[in-house]
PDB file of C-alpha atoms in Angstrom:
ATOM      1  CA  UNK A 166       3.085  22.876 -33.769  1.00 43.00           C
ATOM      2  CA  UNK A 167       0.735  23.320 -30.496  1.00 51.00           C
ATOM      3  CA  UNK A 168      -2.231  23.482 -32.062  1.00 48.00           C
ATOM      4  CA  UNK A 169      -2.110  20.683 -34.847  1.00 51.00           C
ATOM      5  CA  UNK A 170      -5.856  20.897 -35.983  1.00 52.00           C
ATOM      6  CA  UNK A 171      -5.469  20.057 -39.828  1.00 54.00           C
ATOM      7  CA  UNK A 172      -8.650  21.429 -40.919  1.00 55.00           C
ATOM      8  CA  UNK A 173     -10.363  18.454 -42.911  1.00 58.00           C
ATOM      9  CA  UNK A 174     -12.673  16.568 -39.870  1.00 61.00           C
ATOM     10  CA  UNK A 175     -12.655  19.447 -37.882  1.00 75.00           C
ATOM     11  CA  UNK A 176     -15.294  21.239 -36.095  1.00 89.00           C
ATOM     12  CA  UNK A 177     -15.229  25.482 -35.872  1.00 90.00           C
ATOM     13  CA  UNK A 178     -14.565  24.809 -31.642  1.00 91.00           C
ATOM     14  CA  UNK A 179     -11.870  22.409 -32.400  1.00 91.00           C
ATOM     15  CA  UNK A 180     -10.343  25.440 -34.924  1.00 93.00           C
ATOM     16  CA  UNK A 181     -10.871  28.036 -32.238  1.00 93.00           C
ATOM     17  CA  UNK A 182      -9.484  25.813 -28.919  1.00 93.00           C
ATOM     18  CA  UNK A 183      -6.221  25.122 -31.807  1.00 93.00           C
ATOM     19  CA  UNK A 184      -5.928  29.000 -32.263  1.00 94.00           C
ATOM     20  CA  UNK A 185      -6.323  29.864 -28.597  1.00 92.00           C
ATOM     21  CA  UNK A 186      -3.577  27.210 -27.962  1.00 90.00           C
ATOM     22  CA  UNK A 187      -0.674  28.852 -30.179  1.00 92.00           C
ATOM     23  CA  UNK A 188      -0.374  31.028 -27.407  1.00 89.00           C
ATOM     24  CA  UNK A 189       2.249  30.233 -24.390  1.00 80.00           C
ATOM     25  CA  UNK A 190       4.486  31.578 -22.186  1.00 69.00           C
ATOM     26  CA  UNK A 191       6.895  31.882 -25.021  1.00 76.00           C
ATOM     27  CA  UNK A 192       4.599  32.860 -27.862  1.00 86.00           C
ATOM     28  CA  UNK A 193       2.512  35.737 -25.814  1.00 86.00           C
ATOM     29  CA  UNK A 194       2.449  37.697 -29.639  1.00 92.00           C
ATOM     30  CA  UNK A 195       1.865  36.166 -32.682  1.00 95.00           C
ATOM     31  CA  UNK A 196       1.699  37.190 -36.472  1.00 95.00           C
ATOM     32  CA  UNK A 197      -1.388  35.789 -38.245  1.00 95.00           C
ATOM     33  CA  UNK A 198       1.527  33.759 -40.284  1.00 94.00           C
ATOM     34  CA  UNK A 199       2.839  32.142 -37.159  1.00 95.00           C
ATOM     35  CA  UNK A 200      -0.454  32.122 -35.173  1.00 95.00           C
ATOM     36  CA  UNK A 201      -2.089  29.961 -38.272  1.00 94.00           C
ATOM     37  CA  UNK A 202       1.717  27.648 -38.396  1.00 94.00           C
ATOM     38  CA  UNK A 203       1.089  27.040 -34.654  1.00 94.00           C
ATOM     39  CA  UNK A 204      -2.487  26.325 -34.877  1.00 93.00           C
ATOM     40  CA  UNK A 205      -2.436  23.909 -37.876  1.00 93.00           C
ATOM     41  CA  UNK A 206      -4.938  25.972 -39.448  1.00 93.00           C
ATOM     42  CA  UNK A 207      -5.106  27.579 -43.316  1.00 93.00           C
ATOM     43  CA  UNK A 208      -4.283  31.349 -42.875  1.00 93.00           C
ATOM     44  CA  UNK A 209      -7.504  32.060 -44.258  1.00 94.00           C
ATOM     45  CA  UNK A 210      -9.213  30.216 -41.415  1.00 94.00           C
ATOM     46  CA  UNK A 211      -6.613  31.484 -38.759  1.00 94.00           C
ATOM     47  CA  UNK A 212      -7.706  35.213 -39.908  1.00 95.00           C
ATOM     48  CA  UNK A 213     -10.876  34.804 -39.930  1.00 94.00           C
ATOM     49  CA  UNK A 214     -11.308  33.242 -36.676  1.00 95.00           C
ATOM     50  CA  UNK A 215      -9.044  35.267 -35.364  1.00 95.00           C
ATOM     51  CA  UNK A 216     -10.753  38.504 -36.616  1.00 94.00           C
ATOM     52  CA  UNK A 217     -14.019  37.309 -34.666  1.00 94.00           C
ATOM     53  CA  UNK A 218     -12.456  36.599 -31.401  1.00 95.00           C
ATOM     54  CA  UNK A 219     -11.300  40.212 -31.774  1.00 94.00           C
ATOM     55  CA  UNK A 220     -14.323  41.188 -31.763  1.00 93.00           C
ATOM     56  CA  UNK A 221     -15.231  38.902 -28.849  1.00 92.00           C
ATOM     57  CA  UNK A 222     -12.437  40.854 -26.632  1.00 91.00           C
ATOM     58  CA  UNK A 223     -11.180  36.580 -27.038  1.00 93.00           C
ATOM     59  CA  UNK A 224      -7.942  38.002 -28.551  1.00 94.00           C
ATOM     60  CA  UNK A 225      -6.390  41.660 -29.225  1.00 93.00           C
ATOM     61  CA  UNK A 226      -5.057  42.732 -32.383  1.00 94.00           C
ATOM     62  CA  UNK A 227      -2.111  45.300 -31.502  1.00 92.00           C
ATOM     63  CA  UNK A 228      -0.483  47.932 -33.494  1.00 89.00           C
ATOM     64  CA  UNK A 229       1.915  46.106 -35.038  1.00 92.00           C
ATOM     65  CA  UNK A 230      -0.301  43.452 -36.447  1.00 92.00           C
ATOM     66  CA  UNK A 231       0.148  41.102 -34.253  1.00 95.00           C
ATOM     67  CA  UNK A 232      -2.111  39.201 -31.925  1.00 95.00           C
ATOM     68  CA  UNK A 233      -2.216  38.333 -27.782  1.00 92.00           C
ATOM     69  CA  UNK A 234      -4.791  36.994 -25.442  1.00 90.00           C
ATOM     70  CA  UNK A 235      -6.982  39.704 -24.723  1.00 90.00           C
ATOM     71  CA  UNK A 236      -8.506  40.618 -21.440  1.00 84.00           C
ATOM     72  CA  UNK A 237     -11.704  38.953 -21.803  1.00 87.00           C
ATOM     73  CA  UNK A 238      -9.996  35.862 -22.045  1.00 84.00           C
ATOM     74  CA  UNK A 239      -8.206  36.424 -18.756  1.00 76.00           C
ATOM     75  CA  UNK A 240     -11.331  37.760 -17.106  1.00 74.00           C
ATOM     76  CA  UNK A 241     -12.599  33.974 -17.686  1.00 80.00           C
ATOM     77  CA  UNK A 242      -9.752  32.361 -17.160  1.00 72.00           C
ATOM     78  CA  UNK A 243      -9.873  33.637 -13.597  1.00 66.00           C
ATOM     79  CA  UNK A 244     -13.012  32.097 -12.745  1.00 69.00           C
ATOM     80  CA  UNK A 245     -11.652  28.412 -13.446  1.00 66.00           C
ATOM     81  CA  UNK A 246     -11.698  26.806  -9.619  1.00 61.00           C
ATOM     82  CA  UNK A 247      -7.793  26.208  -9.502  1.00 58.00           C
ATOM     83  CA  UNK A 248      -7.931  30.440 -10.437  1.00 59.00           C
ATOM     84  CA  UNK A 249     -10.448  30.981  -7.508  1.00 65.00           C
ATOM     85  CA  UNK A 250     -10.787  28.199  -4.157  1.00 78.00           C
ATOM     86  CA  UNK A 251      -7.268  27.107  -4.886  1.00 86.00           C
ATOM     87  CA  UNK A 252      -5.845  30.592  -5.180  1.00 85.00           C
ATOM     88  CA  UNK A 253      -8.020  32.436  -2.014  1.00 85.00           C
ATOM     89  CA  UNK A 254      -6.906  29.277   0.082  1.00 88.00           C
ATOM     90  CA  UNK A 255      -3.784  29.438  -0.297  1.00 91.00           C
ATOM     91  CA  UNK A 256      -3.354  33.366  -0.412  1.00 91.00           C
ATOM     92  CA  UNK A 257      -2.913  34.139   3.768  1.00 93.00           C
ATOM     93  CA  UNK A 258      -0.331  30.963   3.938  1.00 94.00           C
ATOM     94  CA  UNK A 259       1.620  31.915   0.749  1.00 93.00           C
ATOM     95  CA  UNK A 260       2.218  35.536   2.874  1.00 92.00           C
ATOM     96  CA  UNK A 261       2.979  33.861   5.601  1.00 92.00           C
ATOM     97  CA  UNK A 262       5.731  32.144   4.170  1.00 92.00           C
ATOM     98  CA  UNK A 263       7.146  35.290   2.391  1.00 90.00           C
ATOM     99  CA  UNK A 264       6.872  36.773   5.730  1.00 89.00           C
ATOM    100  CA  UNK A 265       9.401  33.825   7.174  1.00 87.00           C
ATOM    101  CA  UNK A 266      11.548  33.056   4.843  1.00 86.00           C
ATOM    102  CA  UNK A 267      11.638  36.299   2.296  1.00 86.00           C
ATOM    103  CA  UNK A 268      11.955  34.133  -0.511  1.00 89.00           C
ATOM    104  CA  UNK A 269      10.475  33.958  -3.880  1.00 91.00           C
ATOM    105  CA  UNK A 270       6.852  31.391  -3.257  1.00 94.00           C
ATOM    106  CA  UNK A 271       5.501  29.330  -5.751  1.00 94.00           C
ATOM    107  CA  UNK A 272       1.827  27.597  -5.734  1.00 95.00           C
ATOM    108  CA  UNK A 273       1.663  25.368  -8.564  1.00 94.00           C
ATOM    109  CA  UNK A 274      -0.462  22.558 -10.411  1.00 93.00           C
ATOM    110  CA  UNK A 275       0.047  20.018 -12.686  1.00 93.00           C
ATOM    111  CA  UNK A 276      -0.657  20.156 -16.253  1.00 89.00           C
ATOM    112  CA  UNK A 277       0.317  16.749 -18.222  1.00 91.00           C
ATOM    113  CA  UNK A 278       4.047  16.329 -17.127  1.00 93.00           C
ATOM    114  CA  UNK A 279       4.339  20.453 -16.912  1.00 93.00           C
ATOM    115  CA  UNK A 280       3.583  22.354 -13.892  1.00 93.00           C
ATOM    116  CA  UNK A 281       1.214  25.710 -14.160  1.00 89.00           C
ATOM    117  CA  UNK A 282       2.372  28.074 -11.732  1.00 91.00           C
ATOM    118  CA  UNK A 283      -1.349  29.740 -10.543  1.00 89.00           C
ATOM    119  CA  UNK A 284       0.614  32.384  -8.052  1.00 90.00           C
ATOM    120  CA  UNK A 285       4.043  33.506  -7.068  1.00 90.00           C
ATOM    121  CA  UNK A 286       5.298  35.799  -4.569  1.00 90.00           C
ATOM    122  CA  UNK A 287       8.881  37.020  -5.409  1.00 84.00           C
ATOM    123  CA  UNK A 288      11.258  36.921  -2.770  1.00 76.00           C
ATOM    124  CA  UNK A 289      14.449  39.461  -2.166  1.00 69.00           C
ATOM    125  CA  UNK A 290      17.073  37.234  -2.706  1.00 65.00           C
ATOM    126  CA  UNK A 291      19.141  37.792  -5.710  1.00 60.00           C
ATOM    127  CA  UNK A 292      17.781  34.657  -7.034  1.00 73.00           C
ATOM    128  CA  UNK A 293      17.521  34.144 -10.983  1.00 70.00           C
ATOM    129  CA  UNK A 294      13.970  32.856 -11.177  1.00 76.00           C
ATOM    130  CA  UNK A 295      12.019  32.410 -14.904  1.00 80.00           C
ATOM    131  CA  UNK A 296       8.312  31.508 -13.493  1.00 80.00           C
ATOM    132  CA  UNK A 297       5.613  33.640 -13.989  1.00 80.00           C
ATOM    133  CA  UNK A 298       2.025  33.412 -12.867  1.00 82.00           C
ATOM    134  CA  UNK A 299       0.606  31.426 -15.684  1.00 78.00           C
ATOM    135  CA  UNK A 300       3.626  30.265 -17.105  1.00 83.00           C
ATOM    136  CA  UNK A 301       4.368  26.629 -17.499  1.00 87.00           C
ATOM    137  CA  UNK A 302       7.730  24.322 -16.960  1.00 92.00           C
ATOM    138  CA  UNK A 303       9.027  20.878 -17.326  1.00 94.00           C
ATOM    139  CA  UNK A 304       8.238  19.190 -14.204  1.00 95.00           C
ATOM    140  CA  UNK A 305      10.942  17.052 -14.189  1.00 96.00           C
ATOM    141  CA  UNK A 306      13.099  20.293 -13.388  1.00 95.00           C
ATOM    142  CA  UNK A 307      11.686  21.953 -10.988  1.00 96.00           C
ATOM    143  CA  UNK A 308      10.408  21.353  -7.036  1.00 96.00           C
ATOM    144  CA  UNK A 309       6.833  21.974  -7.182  1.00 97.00           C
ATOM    145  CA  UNK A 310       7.240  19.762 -10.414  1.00 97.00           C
ATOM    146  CA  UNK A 311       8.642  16.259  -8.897  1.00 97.00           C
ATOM    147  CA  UNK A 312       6.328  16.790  -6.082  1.00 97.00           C
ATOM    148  CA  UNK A 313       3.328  16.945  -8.269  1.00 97.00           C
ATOM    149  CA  UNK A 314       4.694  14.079 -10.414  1.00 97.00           C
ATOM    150  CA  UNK A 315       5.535  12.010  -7.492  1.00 96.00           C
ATOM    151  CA  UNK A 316       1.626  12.024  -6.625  1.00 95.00           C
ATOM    152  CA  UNK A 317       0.607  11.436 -11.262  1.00 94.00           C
ATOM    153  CA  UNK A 318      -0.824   8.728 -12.291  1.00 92.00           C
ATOM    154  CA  UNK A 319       1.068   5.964 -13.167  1.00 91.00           C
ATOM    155  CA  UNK A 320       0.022   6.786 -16.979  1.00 91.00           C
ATOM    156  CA  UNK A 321       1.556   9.969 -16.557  1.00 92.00           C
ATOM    157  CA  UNK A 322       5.118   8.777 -15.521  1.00 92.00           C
ATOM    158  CA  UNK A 323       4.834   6.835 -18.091  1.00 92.00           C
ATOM    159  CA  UNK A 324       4.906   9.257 -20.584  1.00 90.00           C
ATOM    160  CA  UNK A 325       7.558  11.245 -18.835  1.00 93.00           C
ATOM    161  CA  UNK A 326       9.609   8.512 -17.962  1.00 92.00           C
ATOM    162  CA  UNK A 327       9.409   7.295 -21.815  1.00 90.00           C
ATOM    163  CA  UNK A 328      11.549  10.514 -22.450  1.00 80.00           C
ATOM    164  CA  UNK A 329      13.359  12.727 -23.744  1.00 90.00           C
ATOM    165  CA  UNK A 330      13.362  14.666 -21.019  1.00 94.00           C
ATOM    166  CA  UNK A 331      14.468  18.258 -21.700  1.00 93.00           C
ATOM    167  CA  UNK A 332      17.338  19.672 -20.085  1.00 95.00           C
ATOM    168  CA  UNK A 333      17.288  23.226 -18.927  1.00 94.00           C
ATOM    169  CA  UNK A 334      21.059  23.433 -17.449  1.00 95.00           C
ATOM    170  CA  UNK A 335      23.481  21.065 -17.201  1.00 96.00           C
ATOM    171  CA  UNK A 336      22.218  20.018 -13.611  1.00 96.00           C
ATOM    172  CA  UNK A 337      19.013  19.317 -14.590  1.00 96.00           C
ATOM    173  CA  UNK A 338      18.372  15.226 -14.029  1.00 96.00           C
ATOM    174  CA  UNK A 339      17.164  13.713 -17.757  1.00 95.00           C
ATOM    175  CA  UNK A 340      18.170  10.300 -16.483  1.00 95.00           C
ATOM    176  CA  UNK A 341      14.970   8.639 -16.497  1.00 95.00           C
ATOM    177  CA  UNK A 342      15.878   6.112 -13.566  1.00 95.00           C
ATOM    178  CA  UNK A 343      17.309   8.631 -11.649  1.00 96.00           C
ATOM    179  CA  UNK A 344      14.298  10.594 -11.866  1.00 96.00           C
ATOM    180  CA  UNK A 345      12.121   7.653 -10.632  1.00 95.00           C
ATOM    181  CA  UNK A 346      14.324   7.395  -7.761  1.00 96.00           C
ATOM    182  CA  UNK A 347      13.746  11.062  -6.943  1.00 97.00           C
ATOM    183  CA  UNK A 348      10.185  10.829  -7.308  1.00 97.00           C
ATOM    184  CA  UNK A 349       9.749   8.014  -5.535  1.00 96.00           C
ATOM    185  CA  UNK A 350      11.979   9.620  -2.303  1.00 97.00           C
ATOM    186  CA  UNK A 351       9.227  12.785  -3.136  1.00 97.00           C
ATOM    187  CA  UNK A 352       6.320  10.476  -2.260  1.00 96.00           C
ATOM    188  CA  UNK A 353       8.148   8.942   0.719  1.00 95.00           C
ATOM    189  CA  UNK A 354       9.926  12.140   2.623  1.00 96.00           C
ATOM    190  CA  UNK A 355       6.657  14.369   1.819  1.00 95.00           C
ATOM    191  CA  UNK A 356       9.438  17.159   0.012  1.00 97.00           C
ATOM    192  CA  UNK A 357      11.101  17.530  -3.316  1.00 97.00           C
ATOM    193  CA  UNK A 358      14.337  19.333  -4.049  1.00 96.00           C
ATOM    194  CA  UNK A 359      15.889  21.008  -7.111  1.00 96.00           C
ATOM    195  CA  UNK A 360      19.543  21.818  -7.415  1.00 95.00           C
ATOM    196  CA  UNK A 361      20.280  24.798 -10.181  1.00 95.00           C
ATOM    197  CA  UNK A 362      17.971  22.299 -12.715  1.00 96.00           C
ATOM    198  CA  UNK A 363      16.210  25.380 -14.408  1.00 93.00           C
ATOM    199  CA  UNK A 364      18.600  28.291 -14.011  1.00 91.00           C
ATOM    200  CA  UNK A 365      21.718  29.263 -12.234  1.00 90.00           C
ATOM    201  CA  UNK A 366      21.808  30.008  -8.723  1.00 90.00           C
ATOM    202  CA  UNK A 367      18.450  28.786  -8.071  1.00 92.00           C
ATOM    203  CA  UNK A 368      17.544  25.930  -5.623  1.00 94.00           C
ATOM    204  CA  UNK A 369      14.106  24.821  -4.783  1.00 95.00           C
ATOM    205  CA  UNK A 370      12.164  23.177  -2.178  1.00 97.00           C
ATOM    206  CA  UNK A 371       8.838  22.056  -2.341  1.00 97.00           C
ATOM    207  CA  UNK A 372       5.726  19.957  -0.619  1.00 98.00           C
ATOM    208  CA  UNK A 373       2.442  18.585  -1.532  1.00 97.00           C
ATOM    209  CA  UNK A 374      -0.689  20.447  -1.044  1.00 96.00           C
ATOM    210  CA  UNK A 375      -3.733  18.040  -0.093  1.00 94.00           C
ATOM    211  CA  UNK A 376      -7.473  18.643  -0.236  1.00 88.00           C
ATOM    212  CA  UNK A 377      -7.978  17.567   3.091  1.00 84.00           C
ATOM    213  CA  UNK A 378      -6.061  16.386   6.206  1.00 82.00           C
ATOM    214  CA  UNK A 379      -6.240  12.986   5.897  1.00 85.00           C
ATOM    215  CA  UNK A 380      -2.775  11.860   5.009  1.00 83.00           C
ATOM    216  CA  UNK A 381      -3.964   9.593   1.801  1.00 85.00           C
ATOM    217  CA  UNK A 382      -6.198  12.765   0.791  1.00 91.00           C
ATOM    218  CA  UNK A 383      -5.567  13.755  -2.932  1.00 92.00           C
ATOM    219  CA  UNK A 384      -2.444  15.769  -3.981  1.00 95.00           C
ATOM    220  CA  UNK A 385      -4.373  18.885  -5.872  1.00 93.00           C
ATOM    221  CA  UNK A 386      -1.112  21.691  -5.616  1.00 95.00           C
ATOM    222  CA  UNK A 387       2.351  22.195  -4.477  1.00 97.00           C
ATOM    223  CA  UNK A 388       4.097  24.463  -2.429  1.00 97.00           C
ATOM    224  CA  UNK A 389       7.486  25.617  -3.096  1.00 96.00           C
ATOM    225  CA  UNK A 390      10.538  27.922  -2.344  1.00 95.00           C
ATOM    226  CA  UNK A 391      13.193  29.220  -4.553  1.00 93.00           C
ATOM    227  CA  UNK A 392      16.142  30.321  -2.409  1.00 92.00           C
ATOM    228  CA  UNK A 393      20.436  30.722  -3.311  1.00 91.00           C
ATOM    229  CA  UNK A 394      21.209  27.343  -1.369  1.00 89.00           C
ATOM    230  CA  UNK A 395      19.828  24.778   1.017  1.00 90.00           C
ATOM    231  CA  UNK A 396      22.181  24.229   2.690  1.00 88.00           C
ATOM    232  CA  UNK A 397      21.887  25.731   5.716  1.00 84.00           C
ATOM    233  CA  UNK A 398      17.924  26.661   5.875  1.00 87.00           C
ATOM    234  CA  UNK A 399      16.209  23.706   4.514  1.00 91.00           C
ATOM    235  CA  UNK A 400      14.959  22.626   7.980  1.00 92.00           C
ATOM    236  CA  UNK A 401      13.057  25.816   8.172  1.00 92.00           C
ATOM    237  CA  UNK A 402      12.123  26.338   5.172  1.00 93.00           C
ATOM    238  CA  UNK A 403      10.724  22.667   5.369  1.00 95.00           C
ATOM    239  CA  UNK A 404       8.668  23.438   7.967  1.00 93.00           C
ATOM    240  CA  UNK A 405       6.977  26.579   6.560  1.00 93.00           C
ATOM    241  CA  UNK A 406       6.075  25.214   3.998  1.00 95.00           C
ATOM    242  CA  UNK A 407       4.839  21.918   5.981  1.00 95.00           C
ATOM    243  CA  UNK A 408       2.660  24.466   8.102  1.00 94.00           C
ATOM    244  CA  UNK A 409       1.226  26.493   5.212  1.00 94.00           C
ATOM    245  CA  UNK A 410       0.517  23.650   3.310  1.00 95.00           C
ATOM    246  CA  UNK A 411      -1.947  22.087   6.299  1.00 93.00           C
ATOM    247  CA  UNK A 412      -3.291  25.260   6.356  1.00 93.00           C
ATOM    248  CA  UNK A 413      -4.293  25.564   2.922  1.00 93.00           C
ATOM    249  CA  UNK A 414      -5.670  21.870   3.116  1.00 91.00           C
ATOM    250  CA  UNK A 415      -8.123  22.733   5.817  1.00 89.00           C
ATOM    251  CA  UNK A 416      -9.476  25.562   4.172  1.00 87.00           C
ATOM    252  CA  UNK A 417     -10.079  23.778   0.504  1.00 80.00           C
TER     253      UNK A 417
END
């Protein structure tokens, strides 16, 4: 249940942040029956509060009864600061590397032990790739992921560590000591790698994005690729992504 705000105790914001929270990437439309499951909240609540952020442009109601974020929502959601410095930073560097490599770009943060992908520029490739701008995914699985983990609070790989990790293909590493080992090579090499751990055919690479130059200078995004194989371009690929990634660190 995402939201799981029992009503008794609760305030009318705590109601309205559980509503707003039944929505993810995989539950973009909801019935008021689901919507009020999801949200921990009586159905007689969920519709009412739902009703008035209908009216707020908060949520849309569409034809077939269901409801989805609605645009007002997303107009604020775009003035959030990883939305707007993180996002114009990194914009000229993410084209460069398109322009390089022609391969499917990823700028992501960390949410808990998910990752939040804030852009993406698809590549050519015939690569099988299930991101979407605002979308979230285990971080344990993906590139952008470890590297992000790799630079968590200890508290934080605690939690993942403490399992069960999810697995999203049958190469997807939800062995919790091999997955310190990884993300412990992350923090040392400065680059995180994914082999076919969220879908078929897909490989990533990925490096840290820093506000700052200094090399201890907080870890506040990632950079990744999403490419067929590594085999034979990871050295380049490395060092686009090396070069856009000091490029977006001057400029935050």
């Amino acid at each position: 249940m995402a939201g799981n705000a029992r009503e008794p105790g609760t305030t009318v914001a705590q109601r309205i942040v559980a509503l707003l929270g039944a929505f993810d990437d995989q539950h973009r439309r909801l019935p008021l029956a689901r919507l009020a499951e999801r949200s921990g909240l009586a159905p007689p609540t969920a519709h009412r509060l739902a009703a008035e952020l209908v009216a707020g442009g908060l949520l849309e109601r569409r034809g077939d009864g269901t409801y989805a974020v609605g645009r007002r929502l997303w107009d604020l959601g775009l003035l959030a600061a990883v939305q707007t410095d993180l996002r114009a930073a990194a914009a000229p560097f993410l084209q460069d590397i398109y322009a390089a490599t022609l391969a499917t770009v990823h700028l992501a943060v960390r949410e808990g032990t998910e990752v939040l992908y804030v852009e993406r520029l698809s590549g050519r490739a015939s690569v099988p790739i299930i991101s979407t701008v605002g979308s979230r995914l285990p971080g344990h699985a993906t590139g952008v992921g470890k590297v992000l983990l790799a630079h968590a609070p200890p508290a934080v790989l605690d939690e993942l560590l403490a399992g069960p990790l999810p697995r999203l293909t049958p190469y997807t590493v939800v062995q919790p000591g091999t997955l310190r080992r990884q993300l412990e090579a992350a923090r040392r090499d400065g680059y995180a790698t994914t082999v076919e751990e969220v879908s078929a055919g897909a490989c990533s690479l990925a490096v840290p994005v820093r506000r700052g130059s200094a090399p201890d200078a907080p870890v506040v995004a990632a950079l990744g690729v999403v490419v067929p194989s590594l085999k034979r371009d990871r050295p380049r690929l490395l060092a686009s992504l090396r070069t856009a990634a000091a490029g977006i660190a001057r400029s935050l």
